[in-house]
mmCIF file of C-alpha atoms and ligand atoms in Angstrom:
data_model
loop_
_atom_site.group_PDB
_atom_site.id
_atom_site.type_symbol
_atom_site.label_atom_id
_atom_site.label_comp_id
_atom_site.label_asym_id
_atom_site.label_seq_id
_atom_site.Cartn_x
_atom_site.Cartn_y
_atom_site.Cartn_z
ATOM 1 C CA MET V 114 -24.158 -3.207 -5.182
ATOM 2 C CA LYS V 115 -22.834 -0.289 -3.009
ATOM 3 C CA ILE V 116 -19.676 -0.453 -0.920
ATOM 4 C CA SER V 117 -19.916 1.295 2.415
ATOM 5 C CA LEU V 118 -17.165 1.639 5.026
ATOM 6 C CA ASP V 119 -19.319 3.932 7.168
ATOM 7 C CA GLY V 120 -18.025 3.973 10.769
ATOM 8 C CA GLN V 121 -14.674 2.238 9.871
ATOM 9 C CA VAL V 122 -11.315 3.836 10.320
ATOM 10 C CA ALA V 123 -8.349 3.545 8.108
ATOM 11 C CA LEU V 124 -4.704 4.456 8.419
ATOM 12 C CA VAL V 125 -2.882 4.798 5.073
ATOM 13 C CA THR V 126 0.830 5.097 5.273
ATOM 14 C CA GLY V 127 2.816 7.246 2.884
ATOM 15 C CA SER V 128 -0.499 8.902 1.736
ATOM 16 C CA SER V 129 0.515 12.548 1.078
ATOM 17 C CA SER V 130 1.073 11.537 -2.520
ATOM 18 C CA GLY V 131 0.486 9.002 -5.315
ATOM 19 C CA ILE V 132 -1.120 5.644 -4.731
ATOM 20 C CA GLY V 133 -1.495 6.386 -0.875
ATOM 21 C CA ALA V 134 -3.319 9.628 -1.421
ATOM 22 C CA ALA V 135 -5.657 7.973 -3.993
ATOM 23 C CA SER V 136 -6.320 5.155 -1.556
ATOM 24 C CA ALA V 137 -7.064 7.588 1.266
ATOM 25 C CA LYS V 138 -9.495 9.474 -0.881
ATOM 26 C CA ALA V 139 -11.195 6.373 -2.235
ATOM 27 C CA LEU V 140 -11.669 5.035 1.434
ATOM 28 C CA ALA V 141 -13.036 8.400 2.410
ATOM 29 C CA ASP V 142 -15.397 8.411 -0.521
ATOM 30 C CA VAL V 143 -17.119 5.252 0.779
ATOM 31 C CA GLY V 144 -17.354 6.590 4.349
ATOM 32 C CA ALA V 145 -14.284 5.575 6.184
ATOM 33 C CA ALA V 146 -12.492 7.952 8.471
ATOM 34 C CA VAL V 147 -8.834 8.299 7.349
ATOM 35 C CA ALA V 148 -5.481 8.925 8.969
ATOM 36 C CA ILE V 149 -3.056 10.177 6.285
ATOM 37 C CA ASN V 150 0.482 9.379 7.207
ATOM 38 C CA TYR V 151 3.316 11.479 5.829
ATOM 39 C CA HIS V 152 7.039 11.214 6.348
ATOM 40 C CA SER V 153 8.593 14.664 6.423
ATOM 41 C CA ASN V 154 6.460 17.041 4.437
ATOM 42 C CA ALA V 155 3.181 17.787 6.371
ATOM 43 C CA GLU V 156 1.612 20.156 3.906
ATOM 44 C CA PRO V 157 0.224 17.972 1.230
ATOM 45 C CA ALA V 158 -1.120 15.531 3.805
ATOM 46 C CA GLU V 159 -2.847 18.268 5.727
ATOM 47 C CA GLN V 160 -4.203 19.649 2.503
ATOM 48 C CA LEU V 161 -5.668 16.299 1.571
ATOM 49 C CA ALA V 162 -7.180 15.907 4.983
ATOM 50 C CA GLU V 163 -8.814 19.441 4.672
ATOM 51 C CA GLU V 164 -10.135 18.394 1.189
ATOM 52 C CA ILE V 165 -11.773 15.237 2.648
ATOM 53 C CA ASN V 166 -13.217 17.107 5.706
ATOM 54 C CA ALA V 167 -14.626 19.816 3.409
ATOM 55 C CA ALA V 168 -16.314 17.114 1.314
ATOM 56 C CA GLY V 169 -18.109 15.933 4.442
ATOM 57 C CA GLY V 170 -15.594 13.143 5.384
ATOM 58 C CA ARG V 171 -13.359 12.622 8.350
ATOM 59 C CA ALA V 172 -9.541 12.788 8.099
ATOM 60 C CA ILE V 173 -6.462 13.776 9.893
ATOM 61 C CA ALA V 174 -2.779 13.976 8.916
ATOM 62 C CA VAL V 175 -0.303 12.038 11.093
ATOM 63 C CA GLY V 176 3.524 12.377 10.596
ATOM 64 C CA GLY V 177 6.026 9.574 11.177
ATOM 65 C CA ASP V 178 8.545 7.269 9.540
ATOM 66 C CA VAL V 179 7.181 3.755 9.120
ATOM 67 C CA GLY V 180 10.598 2.310 9.626
ATOM 68 C CA ASP V 181 10.853 3.843 13.207
ATOM 69 C CA GLU V 182 9.227 1.877 15.948
ATOM 70 C CA GLN V 183 8.450 4.891 18.058
ATOM 71 C CA ASP V 184 7.101 6.869 15.142
ATOM 72 C CA VAL V 185 4.710 4.057 14.372
ATOM 73 C CA ASP V 186 3.489 3.718 17.824
ATOM 74 C CA GLN V 187 2.747 7.448 17.666
ATOM 75 C CA MET V 188 0.977 7.495 14.503
ATOM 76 C CA PHE V 189 -1.265 4.628 15.601
ATOM 77 C CA ALA V 190 -1.856 6.453 18.948
ATOM 78 C CA LYS V 191 -2.877 9.677 17.198
ATOM 79 C CA THR V 192 -5.356 7.759 14.883
ATOM 80 C CA LEU V 193 -6.884 6.156 17.909
ATOM 81 C CA GLU V 194 -7.043 9.390 19.725
ATOM 82 C CA ALA V 195 -8.870 11.029 16.854
ATOM 83 C CA PHE V 196 -11.207 8.195 15.814
ATOM 84 C CA GLY V 197 -11.422 5.825 18.610
ATOM 85 C CA ARG V 198 -10.741 2.596 16.796
ATOM 86 C CA LEU V 199 -9.026 1.115 13.683
ATOM 87 C CA ASP V 200 -10.435 -1.250 11.103
ATOM 88 C CA ILE V 201 -8.107 -0.939 8.018
ATOM 89 C CA LEU V 202 -4.394 -0.495 7.604
ATOM 90 C CA VAL V 203 -2.990 0.245 4.046
ATOM 91 C CA ALA V 204 0.714 -0.315 4.421
ATOM 92 C CA ASN V 205 1.607 1.798 1.316
ATOM 93 C CA ALA V 206 4.716 3.806 2.188
ATOM 94 C CA GLY V 207 7.698 2.990 0.145
ATOM 95 C CA LEU V 208 10.613 4.220 -1.941
ATOM 96 C CA GLN V 209 13.335 3.323 -4.428
ATOM 97 C CA ARG V 210 17.081 3.980 -4.240
ATOM 98 C CA ASP V 211 18.251 2.445 -7.506
ATOM 99 C CA ALA V 212 21.840 1.561 -8.520
ATOM 100 C CA PRO V 213 23.542 -1.289 -10.313
ATOM 101 C CA SER V 214 24.175 -3.999 -7.669
ATOM 102 C CA ALA V 215 27.953 -3.495 -7.857
ATOM 103 C CA ASP V 216 27.559 0.119 -6.966
ATOM 104 C CA MET V 217 24.780 -0.074 -4.499
ATOM 105 C CA SER V 218 25.765 1.384 -1.153
ATOM 106 C CA LEU V 219 24.713 -0.282 2.159
ATOM 107 C CA LYS V 220 22.824 2.873 3.123
ATOM 108 C CA ASP V 221 20.617 2.580 0.107
ATOM 109 C CA TRP V 222 20.092 -1.112 0.555
ATOM 110 C CA ASN V 223 19.161 -0.527 4.280
ATOM 111 C CA GLN V 224 16.963 2.473 3.606
ATOM 112 C CA VAL V 225 14.807 0.665 1.124
ATOM 113 C CA ILE V 226 14.532 -2.556 3.316
ATOM 114 C CA GLN V 227 13.797 -0.405 6.330
ATOM 115 C CA SER V 228 10.879 1.609 4.716
ATOM 116 C CA ASN V 229 9.480 -0.979 2.361
ATOM 117 C CA LEU V 230 9.725 -4.210 4.370
ATOM 118 C CA THR V 231 10.474 -3.482 8.105
ATOM 119 C CA GLY V 232 8.089 -0.438 7.831
ATOM 120 C CA GLN V 233 5.266 -2.642 6.641
ATOM 121 C CA PHE V 234 6.044 -5.179 9.516
ATOM 122 C CA LEU V 235 5.972 -2.538 12.194
ATOM 123 C CA CYS V 236 2.704 -1.063 10.962
ATOM 124 C CA ALA V 237 1.197 -4.529 10.441
ATOM 125 C CA ARG V 238 2.165 -5.513 14.030
ATOM 126 C CA ALA V 239 0.709 -2.364 15.498
ATOM 127 C CA ALA V 240 -2.588 -2.948 13.525
ATOM 128 C CA ILE V 241 -2.818 -6.561 14.523
ATOM 129 C CA ARG V 242 -2.388 -5.612 18.237
ATOM 130 C CA GLN V 243 -5.239 -3.188 17.883
ATOM 131 C CA PHE V 244 -7.477 -5.585 15.991
ATOM 132 C CA LEU V 245 -6.860 -8.331 18.566
ATOM 133 C CA GLU V 246 -7.947 -5.863 21.287
ATOM 134 C CA GLN V 247 -11.079 -4.827 19.412
ATOM 135 C CA GLY V 248 -12.290 -8.106 18.136
ATOM 136 C CA VAL V 249 -15.074 -8.411 15.507
ATOM 137 C CA ASN V 250 -17.836 -5.818 15.580
ATOM 138 C CA PRO V 251 -20.434 -7.390 13.199
ATOM 139 C CA GLU V 252 -22.178 -4.169 12.749
ATOM 140 C CA LEU V 253 -19.049 -2.876 10.977
ATOM 141 C CA SER V 254 -17.378 -5.739 9.261
ATOM 142 C CA ARG V 255 -17.218 -9.615 9.273
ATOM 143 C CA ALA V 256 -13.487 -9.207 9.987
ATOM 144 C CA ALA V 257 -11.787 -7.914 13.162
ATOM 145 C CA GLY V 258 -9.545 -5.915 10.860
ATOM 146 C CA LYS V 259 -8.057 -5.741 7.281
ATOM 147 C CA ILE V 260 -4.401 -5.095 6.256
ATOM 148 C CA ILE V 261 -3.549 -4.342 2.613
ATOM 149 C CA CYS V 262 0.175 -4.456 1.967
ATOM 150 C CA MET V 263 1.273 -2.451 -1.079
ATOM 151 C CA SER V 264 3.585 -4.751 -2.846
ATOM 152 C CA SER V 265 4.599 -4.563 -6.612
ATOM 153 C CA VAL V 266 4.876 -6.698 -9.652
ATOM 154 C CA HIS V 267 8.505 -6.908 -8.518
ATOM 155 C CA GLU V 268 7.482 -9.276 -5.762
ATOM 156 C CA VAL V 269 7.697 -11.929 -8.623
ATOM 157 C CA ILE V 270 9.529 -10.131 -11.510
ATOM 158 C CA PRO V 271 13.269 -9.675 -10.897
ATOM 159 C CA TRP V 272 14.424 -6.127 -11.646
ATOM 160 C CA ALA V 273 17.925 -5.392 -12.619
ATOM 161 C CA GLY V 274 19.337 -2.281 -11.066
ATOM 162 C CA HIS V 275 16.796 -2.338 -8.286
ATOM 163 C CA VAL V 276 18.005 -5.305 -6.142
ATOM 164 C CA ASN V 277 16.976 -3.577 -2.855
ATOM 165 C CA TYR V 278 13.540 -2.682 -4.071
ATOM 166 C CA ALA V 279 12.815 -6.198 -5.560
ATOM 167 C CA ALA V 280 14.170 -7.953 -2.491
ATOM 168 C CA SER V 281 12.002 -5.728 -0.294
ATOM 169 C CA LYS V 282 8.741 -6.523 -2.194
ATOM 170 C CA GLY V 283 9.654 -10.228 -2.424
ATOM 171 C CA GLY V 284 9.978 -10.031 1.307
ATOM 172 C CA VAL V 285 6.477 -8.378 1.648
ATOM 173 C CA SER V 286 5.062 -11.310 -0.384
ATOM 174 C CA LEU V 287 5.960 -13.899 2.212
ATOM 175 C CA MET V 288 5.643 -11.572 5.155
ATOM 176 C CA MET V 289 1.989 -10.918 4.003
ATOM 177 C CA LYS V 290 1.178 -14.659 3.556
ATOM 178 C CA THR V 291 2.764 -15.641 6.881
ATOM 179 C CA LEU V 292 0.843 -13.014 8.759
ATOM 180 C CA ALA V 293 -2.304 -13.882 6.890
ATOM 181 C CA GLN V 294 -1.948 -17.577 7.788
ATOM 182 C CA GLU V 295 -1.212 -16.617 11.421
ATOM 183 C CA MET V 296 -3.960 -14.082 11.933
ATOM 184 C CA ALA V 297 -6.793 -15.726 9.829
ATOM 185 C CA PRO V 298 -8.212 -17.560 12.841
ATOM 186 C CA LYS V 299 -8.519 -14.260 14.691
ATOM 187 C CA ARG V 300 -10.538 -12.899 11.785
ATOM 188 C CA ILE V 301 -7.921 -10.500 10.661
ATOM 189 C CA ARG V 302 -7.709 -10.407 6.827
ATOM 190 C CA ILE V 303 -4.442 -9.635 5.239
ATOM 191 C CA ASN V 304 -3.767 -9.268 1.568
ATOM 192 C CA SER V 305 -1.493 -7.491 -0.897
ATOM 193 C CA ILE V 306 -1.946 -5.361 -4.044
ATOM 194 C CA ALA V 307 0.783 -5.666 -6.639
ATOM 195 C CA PRO V 308 0.663 -2.567 -8.822
ATOM 196 C CA GLY V 309 2.290 -2.637 -12.188
ATOM 197 C CA ALA V 310 3.356 0.692 -13.696
ATOM 198 C CA ILE V 311 1.194 3.577 -12.093
ATOM 199 C CA ALA V 312 2.145 7.087 -12.953
ATOM 200 C CA THR V 313 3.414 8.727 -9.735
ATOM 201 C CA ALA V 314 6.462 10.483 -8.391
ATOM 202 C CA ILE V 315 8.306 7.223 -7.761
ATOM 203 C CA ASN V 316 8.527 6.490 -11.463
ATOM 204 C CA GLU V 317 8.382 10.061 -12.959
ATOM 205 C CA GLU V 318 11.526 9.267 -15.049
ATOM 206 C CA ALA V 319 9.702 6.520 -16.904
ATOM 207 C CA THR V 320 6.124 7.799 -16.955
ATOM 208 C CA GLY V 321 6.685 11.550 -17.056
ATOM 209 C CA ASN V 322 7.743 11.716 -20.779
ATOM 210 C CA GLU V 323 6.382 10.380 -24.070
ATOM 211 C CA GLU V 324 9.504 8.230 -24.951
ATOM 212 C CA GLY V 325 9.549 6.735 -21.360
ATOM 213 C CA ARG V 326 5.807 5.895 -21.612
ATOM 214 C CA ARG V 327 6.271 4.370 -25.113
ATOM 215 C CA GLN V 328 8.951 2.084 -23.741
ATOM 216 C CA LEU V 329 6.870 1.223 -20.776
ATOM 217 C CA LEU V 330 3.843 0.288 -22.845
ATOM 218 C CA LYS V 331 5.879 -2.659 -24.384
ATOM 219 C CA LEU V 332 5.710 -4.192 -21.000
ATOM 220 C CA ILE V 333 1.926 -3.749 -20.532
ATOM 221 C CA PRO V 334 -0.271 -6.001 -22.556
ATOM 222 C CA TYR V 335 -3.356 -3.806 -21.767
ATOM 223 C CA LYS V 336 -1.469 -0.823 -23.448
ATOM 224 C CA ARG V 337 -2.087 1.829 -20.847
ATOM 225 C CA VAL V 338 -0.142 3.142 -17.925
ATOM 226 C CA GLY V 339 -2.098 2.742 -14.808
ATOM 227 C CA ASP V 340 -3.762 5.560 -12.770
ATOM 228 C CA VAL V 341 -3.659 5.811 -8.999
ATOM 229 C CA GLU V 342 -7.358 5.384 -8.938
ATOM 230 C CA ASP V 343 -6.881 1.878 -10.391
ATOM 231 C CA ILE V 344 -5.226 1.002 -7.047
ATOM 232 C CA GLY V 345 -7.601 3.003 -4.855
ATOM 233 C CA ASN V 346 -10.500 1.029 -6.271
ATOM 234 C CA ALA V 347 -8.715 -2.232 -5.450
ATOM 235 C CA VAL V 348 -7.982 -1.051 -1.918
ATOM 236 C CA VAL V 349 -11.630 -0.295 -1.318
ATOM 237 C CA TRP V 350 -12.685 -3.741 -2.445
ATOM 238 C CA LEU V 351 -10.000 -5.456 -0.371
ATOM 239 C CA ALA V 352 -10.999 -3.396 2.709
ATOM 240 C CA SER V 353 -14.684 -4.221 2.306
ATOM 241 C CA ASP V 354 -16.674 -7.319 3.118
ATOM 242 C CA LEU V 355 -17.130 -7.976 -0.621
ATOM 243 C CA SER V 356 -13.677 -9.548 -0.304
ATOM 244 C CA ASP V 357 -14.353 -11.269 3.048
ATOM 245 C CA TYR V 358 -13.243 -14.673 1.790
ATOM 246 C CA VAL V 359 -10.010 -13.391 0.279
ATOM 247 C CA VAL V 360 -7.195 -14.231 2.664
ATOM 248 C CA GLY V 361 -3.466 -14.085 2.063
ATOM 249 C CA ALA V 362 -3.860 -13.161 -1.677
ATOM 250 C CA THR V 363 -1.817 -10.893 -3.929
ATOM 251 C CA LEU V 364 -4.105 -8.944 -6.231
ATOM 252 C CA PHE V 365 -2.040 -8.021 -9.324
ATOM 253 C CA VAL V 366 -3.379 -4.579 -10.708
ATOM 254 C CA ASP V 367 -0.968 -4.318 -13.627
ATOM 255 C CA GLY V 368 -2.678 -4.292 -16.984
ATOM 256 C CA GLY V 369 -1.078 -7.727 -17.497
ATOM 257 C CA MET V 370 2.535 -6.703 -16.822
ATOM 258 C CA SER V 371 3.094 -9.958 -14.915
ATOM 259 C CA LEU V 372 1.884 -12.047 -17.951
ATOM 260 C CA TYR V 373 5.347 -12.329 -19.637
ATOM 261 C CA PRO V 374 4.528 -9.669 -22.304
ATOM 262 C CA GLY V 375 7.725 -10.812 -24.175
ATOM 263 C CA PHE V 376 5.689 -13.802 -25.382
ATOM 264 C CA GLU V 377 2.855 -11.536 -26.672
ATOM 265 C CA ASP V 378 3.948 -12.272 -30.284
ATOM 266 C CA ASN V 379 4.986 -15.943 -29.814
ATOM 267 C CA GLY V 380 8.277 -14.995 -27.998
HETATM 268 P P1 NAD L 438 5.129 7.952 -4.099
HETATM 269 O O1 NAD L 438 6.591 8.310 -4.048
HETATM 270 O O2 NAD L 438 4.222 8.973 -4.552
HETATM 271 O O3 NAD L 438 4.579 7.598 -2.727
HETATM 272 C C1 NAD L 438 5.313 6.925 -1.743
HETATM 273 C C2 NAD L 438 5.050 7.584 -0.364
HETATM 274 O O4 NAD L 438 5.729 6.818 0.648
HETATM 275 C C3 NAD L 438 5.600 9.106 -0.301
HETATM 276 O O5 NAD L 438 4.618 9.926 0.125
HETATM 277 C C4 NAD L 438 6.700 8.879 0.641
HETATM 278 O O6 NAD L 438 6.986 10.094 1.435
HETATM 279 C C5 NAD L 438 6.259 7.772 1.506
HETATM 280 N N1 NAD L 438 7.412 7.171 2.342
HETATM 281 C C6 NAD L 438 8.553 6.682 1.831
HETATM 282 N N2 NAD L 438 9.159 6.173 2.856
HETATM 283 C C7 NAD L 438 8.579 6.450 4.057
HETATM 284 C C8 NAD L 438 8.776 6.185 5.380
HETATM 285 N N3 NAD L 438 9.881 5.561 5.762
HETATM 286 N N4 NAD L 438 7.761 6.569 6.333
HETATM 287 C C9 NAD L 438 6.665 7.162 5.841
HETATM 288 N N5 NAD L 438 6.423 7.368 4.599
HETATM 289 C C10 NAD L 438 7.313 6.995 3.636
HETATM 290 O O7 NAD L 438 5.003 6.611 -4.901
HETATM 291 P P2 NAD L 438 3.899 5.671 -5.125
HETATM 292 O O8 NAD L 438 4.039 5.178 -6.552
HETATM 293 O O9 NAD L 438 2.567 6.242 -4.706
HETATM 294 O O10 NAD L 438 4.188 4.478 -4.055
HETATM 295 C C11 NAD L 438 3.388 3.956 -3.147
HETATM 296 C C12 NAD L 438 3.642 2.430 -3.008
HETATM 297 O O11 NAD L 438 3.252 1.754 -4.142
HETATM 298 C C13 NAD L 438 5.073 2.109 -2.699
HETATM 299 O O12 NAD L 438 5.106 1.062 -1.728
HETATM 300 C C14 NAD L 438 5.525 1.622 -4.121
HETATM 301 O O13 NAD L 438 6.598 0.626 -3.913
HETATM 302 C C15 NAD L 438 4.203 0.898 -4.511
HETATM 303 N N6 NAD L 438 4.236 0.742 -6.077
HETATM 304 C C16 NAD L 438 4.271 1.724 -6.867
HETATM 305 C C17 NAD L 438 4.125 1.442 -8.231
HETATM 306 C C18 NAD L 438 4.053 2.537 -9.331
HETATM 307 O O14 NAD L 438 4.249 2.175 -10.450
HETATM 308 N N7 NAD L 438 3.888 3.807 -8.954
HETATM 309 C C19 NAD L 438 4.250 0.165 -8.668
HETATM 310 C C20 NAD L 438 4.458 -1.007 -7.760
HETATM 311 C C21 NAD L 438 4.382 -0.651 -6.389
#
């Protein structure tokens, strides 16, 4: 079986690095044109777009803060201007601002909620508007559009010292399910991916050294830290018609992190 997204267009937010970059590459590998959104540093996004174009794909870099309504409008407008349509949104952009709850500033609380939750809503809303306008094109896909929200195992696992992040991902869980329920009759498919520990810039402190990795592996029954490609592969599947009957689901891609690993040896 071969997955092809030929003729389809994807916008991946926060895709100048990490999971977003791997998702953009994976989508381009199976034929989708991709808009690579970055927040402030254009260079890595432009470089990735060049790489994809040089390999025969189609890609552009689009700047913008997902938590800013005008920026979101602009990044969607630029994507449509370049590629003429939109079929897939990967709402991936996110960040952490960690602190013990007693010390957490309102600024850090707001910044994380704004990017991780409000940002996903603003992008999902813009994508839904576009998908409703386009309708289903059966030559491209059985769905009018697909949205993939990048959640986390922390949509279900509480995380001391990260209350803003866990609250944002818990919010993404019910936002995604509510949007999925509302939009399914319009043939818009909305799902989430909940990564476990994937080695990227966001968790360099834990994954970037041997001791950190050793500690992390205690939380992962499958005994390996995830690669960004593990998530890129899941993105491609959820964006394709192979998952056409999957609606409102969270796909945990976590090496079993959400399986209560403390009980591995009888608790
Ligand atoms: P990363 O730091 O490499 O990527 C996050 C990207 O989002 C960055 O490029 C950043 O610039 C961008 N971003 C942040 N705020 C933004 C904003 N307001 N507007 C536009 N872009 C913004 O880290 P990553 O691990 O690749 O994270 C990607 C997503 O995966 C995040 O939503 C994160 O919460 C989620 N996630 C990661 C892991 C992991 O282990 N790495 C686990 C669970 C969930």
